[in-house]
Amino acid sequence: GGKDAAKESKVLRAGTEPTFAPFEFQEKDSKDFTGFDMDLIRAIGKQMGRDVEIKNMGFDALIPAINSGNIDVVASGMSITEERKKAVTFSDPYYTSGLAIIVRNDENNIKSLKDLEGKTISVQIGTTGADKAASVPGAKVKTFNTNAEVFLELNNKNADAVIIDRPVGAYFLTKEGKGQDKIVGETMDAEPYGFAVKKDSKLAGEINKALGELKKNGEYDKIYKKWFGE
Ligand code: ARG
C-alpha cells in the first residue's frame, strides 16, 4: 500500500562490488557486506534517517545502475575521475587512495610501471587500474570481474603483475597474498574516493552534510581507525 511505498522510498540503495577488502568484502561463509565503505555508508544513512540496503553488482555495472535508477548511490571505493564526472555526481572525497603494482615474491625485474612494458597485467574490469594498465606500451592486459580472479591470475603465474589500489593490495598481502606476493614501487597519483549519485541529484548534498557531521562527531575517525589503525 501507500504506506509501504513511502517507507520503501526511504531506503538508501547502495551498490557495491564486494571483492575489494578492506573497503567492501564478504567474510568467508557470510553474505553480509563488511568493510570501511560499508560502515561509512551505513553511518551516513543512519545520519540521514534512512535504512541502507547493499546491492552486490559488477564494478562496471555500478554507474549504469545509478543512471537506470536501480541504486541510489555507489559505495565501492570508486575514484573520482573527470571521465566518470561526465556520467554521475560525486560526494566530497572520503578517502585518498592511489594505485600500486603487486608482483610475486620471486619477481625481481619489475619495480615500476616502465618495467611492465610488454608484460601481462591482471586488473579488475572498469577500474582506474585497468586504465593504467592499458596505458603501458606493449602490455597484455587481462581483465576480470572480481579481484579474487585478478590475484589468482598472478599467483597461477598467468600474469606478471596486478595494478590495483594500494590499500587493497596491502590488505591482500596480509591475507591470501601472505608469503606469496609483494608491492613494488611508489604509489601512483592520488585517487580520492567519492560516493557517486545520479547526475545533479540533491542526494550528493545530503551525503556531504551527513559525512561532515560524522567527521565532526568522531564517528568517521572511529570507522577509519577500525579499518586502517591510527
Ligand atoms: N578505485 C578504483 C576505481 O575507482 C577501483 C575500485 C574498485 N572497487 C571495487 N569495489 N571493486 O576504478
CSV table of N, CA, C and O in Angstrom, one decimal, residues 101-110 120 151-162 173 177 179-184:
chain,number,residue,atom,x,y,z
A,101,ILE,N,51.6,-1.4,-7.8
A,101,ILE,CA,51.9,-2.7,-8.6
A,101,ILE,C,52.2,-3.8,-7.6
A,101,ILE,O,53.0,-3.6,-6.7
A,102,ILE,N,51.5,-4.9,-7.8
A,102,ILE,CA,51.8,-6.1,-7.0
A,102,ILE,C,52.4,-7.2,-7.9
A,102,ILE,O,51.9,-7.5,-9.0
A,103,VAL,N,53.4,-7.8,-7.4
A,103,VAL,CA,54.1,-9.0,-8.2
A,103,VAL,C,54.3,-10.1,-7.2
A,103,VAL,O,54.2,-10.0,-6.0
A,104,ARG,N,54.7,-11.3,-7.8
A,104,ARG,CA,55.0,-12.4,-6.9
A,104,ARG,C,56.4,-12.1,-6.2
A,104,ARG,O,57.2,-11.4,-6.8
A,105,ASN,N,56.5,-12.7,-5.1
A,105,ASN,CA,57.8,-12.5,-4.3
A,105,ASN,C,59.0,-12.8,-5.1
A,105,ASN,O,60.1,-12.2,-4.9
A,106,ASP,N,59.0,-13.8,-6.0
A,106,ASP,CA,60.1,-14.2,-6.8
A,106,ASP,C,60.4,-13.4,-8.0
A,106,ASP,O,61.4,-13.6,-8.7
A,107,GLU,N,59.6,-12.3,-8.2
A,107,GLU,CA,59.8,-11.4,-9.3
A,107,GLU,C,60.8,-10.3,-8.9
A,107,GLU,O,60.5,-9.5,-8.0
A,108,ASN,N,61.9,-10.2,-9.6
A,108,ASN,CA,62.9,-9.2,-9.3
A,108,ASN,C,63.2,-8.2,-10.3
A,108,ASN,O,63.9,-7.2,-10.1
A,109,ASN,N,62.5,-8.3,-11.5
A,109,ASN,CA,62.8,-7.4,-12.6
A,109,ASN,C,61.7,-6.3,-12.7
A,109,ASN,O,61.9,-5.3,-13.5
A,110,ILE,N,60.6,-6.4,-12.0
A,110,ILE,CA,59.6,-5.4,-12.1
A,110,ILE,C,59.6,-4.5,-10.9
A,110,ILE,O,59.4,-4.9,-9.7
A,120,THR,N,52.4,-9.1,-18.9
A,120,THR,CA,51.0,-9.4,-18.8
A,120,THR,C,50.5,-8.8,-17.4
A,120,THR,O,51.1,-9.2,-16.4
A,151,PHE,N,43.8,-11.6,-8.6
A,151,PHE,CA,45.0,-12.0,-7.8
A,151,PHE,C,45.4,-13.5,-8.2
A,151,PHE,O,46.5,-13.9,-8.1
A,152,LEU,N,44.3,-14.3,-8.4
A,152,LEU,CA,44.6,-15.7,-8.8
A,152,LEU,C,45.4,-15.8,-10.0
A,152,LEU,O,46.3,-16.7,-10.1
A,153,GLU,N,45.1,-14.9,-11.0
A,153,GLU,CA,45.8,-14.9,-12.3
A,153,GLU,C,47.3,-14.7,-12.0
A,153,GLU,O,48.2,-15.3,-12.6
A,154,LEU,N,47.6,-13.8,-11.1
A,154,LEU,CA,49.0,-13.5,-10.7
A,154,LEU,C,49.6,-14.8,-10.1
A,154,LEU,O,50.7,-15.2,-10.5
A,155,ASN,N,48.9,-15.4,-9.1
A,155,ASN,CA,49.5,-16.5,-8.4
A,155,ASN,C,49.5,-17.8,-9.1
A,155,ASN,O,50.3,-18.7,-8.8
A,156,ASN,N,48.7,-17.9,-10.2
A,156,ASN,CA,48.8,-19.0,-11.1
A,156,ASN,C,49.9,-18.8,-12.2
A,156,ASN,O,50.0,-19.6,-13.1
A,157,LYS,N,50.6,-17.7,-12.0
A,157,LYS,CA,51.7,-17.3,-13.0
A,157,LYS,C,51.2,-17.1,-14.4
A,157,LYS,O,51.9,-17.3,-15.4
A,158,ASN,N,49.9,-16.7,-14.5
A,158,ASN,CA,49.4,-16.3,-15.8
A,158,ASN,C,49.4,-14.8,-16.1
A,158,ASN,O,48.9,-14.4,-17.1
A,159,ALA,N,49.9,-14.1,-15.1
A,159,ALA,CA,50.1,-12.7,-15.2
A,159,ALA,C,51.4,-12.3,-14.5
A,159,ALA,O,51.8,-13.0,-13.5
A,160,ASP,N,52.1,-11.3,-14.9
A,160,ASP,CA,53.3,-10.8,-14.3
A,160,ASP,C,53.1,-9.9,-13.1
A,160,ASP,O,53.9,-9.8,-12.2
A,161,ALA,N,52.0,-9.2,-13.2
A,161,ALA,CA,51.7,-8.1,-12.2
A,161,ALA,C,50.2,-7.8,-12.1
A,161,ALA,O,49.5,-8.1,-13.1
A,162,VAL,N,49.8,-7.2,-11.0
A,162,VAL,CA,48.5,-6.7,-10.8
A,162,VAL,C,48.6,-5.2,-10.6
A,162,VAL,O,49.6,-4.8,-9.9
A,173,LEU,N,48.1,-8.6,0.9
A,173,LEU,CA,49.4,-9.2,1.3
A,173,LEU,C,49.4,-9.7,2.8
A,173,LEU,O,50.2,-10.5,3.2
A,177,GLY,N,47.6,-13.3,0.1
A,177,GLY,CA,48.9,-13.0,-0.6
A,177,GLY,C,50.1,-13.1,0.3
A,177,GLY,O,51.2,-13.0,-0.2
A,179,GLY,N,53.2,-14.2,2.1
A,179,GLY,CA,54.3,-15.1,1.7
A,179,GLY,C,54.4,-15.4,0.2
A,179,GLY,O,55.3,-16.1,-0.2
A,180,GLN,N,53.5,-14.8,-0.6
A,180,GLN,CA,53.5,-15.1,-2.0
A,180,GLN,C,53.8,-13.9,-2.9
A,180,GLN,O,54.4,-14.1,-3.9
A,181,ASP,N,53.3,-12.8,-2.4
A,181,ASP,CA,53.4,-11.6,-3.3
A,181,ASP,C,53.9,-10.4,-2.5
A,181,ASP,O,54.1,-10.4,-1.3
A,182,LYS,N,54.3,-9.3,-3.3
A,182,LYS,CA,54.8,-8.1,-2.7
A,182,LYS,C,54.3,-6.9,-3.5
A,182,LYS,O,54.0,-7.0,-4.7
A,183,ILE,N,54.4,-5.7,-2.8
A,183,ILE,CA,54.1,-4.5,-3.5
A,183,ILE,C,55.4,-3.9,-4.0
A,183,ILE,O,56.4,-3.9,-3.2
A,184,VAL,N,55.5,-3.4,-5.2
A,184,VAL,CA,56.8,-2.7,-5.6
A,184,VAL,C,56.5,-1.3,-6.1
A,184,VAL,O,55.4,-1.0,-6.5
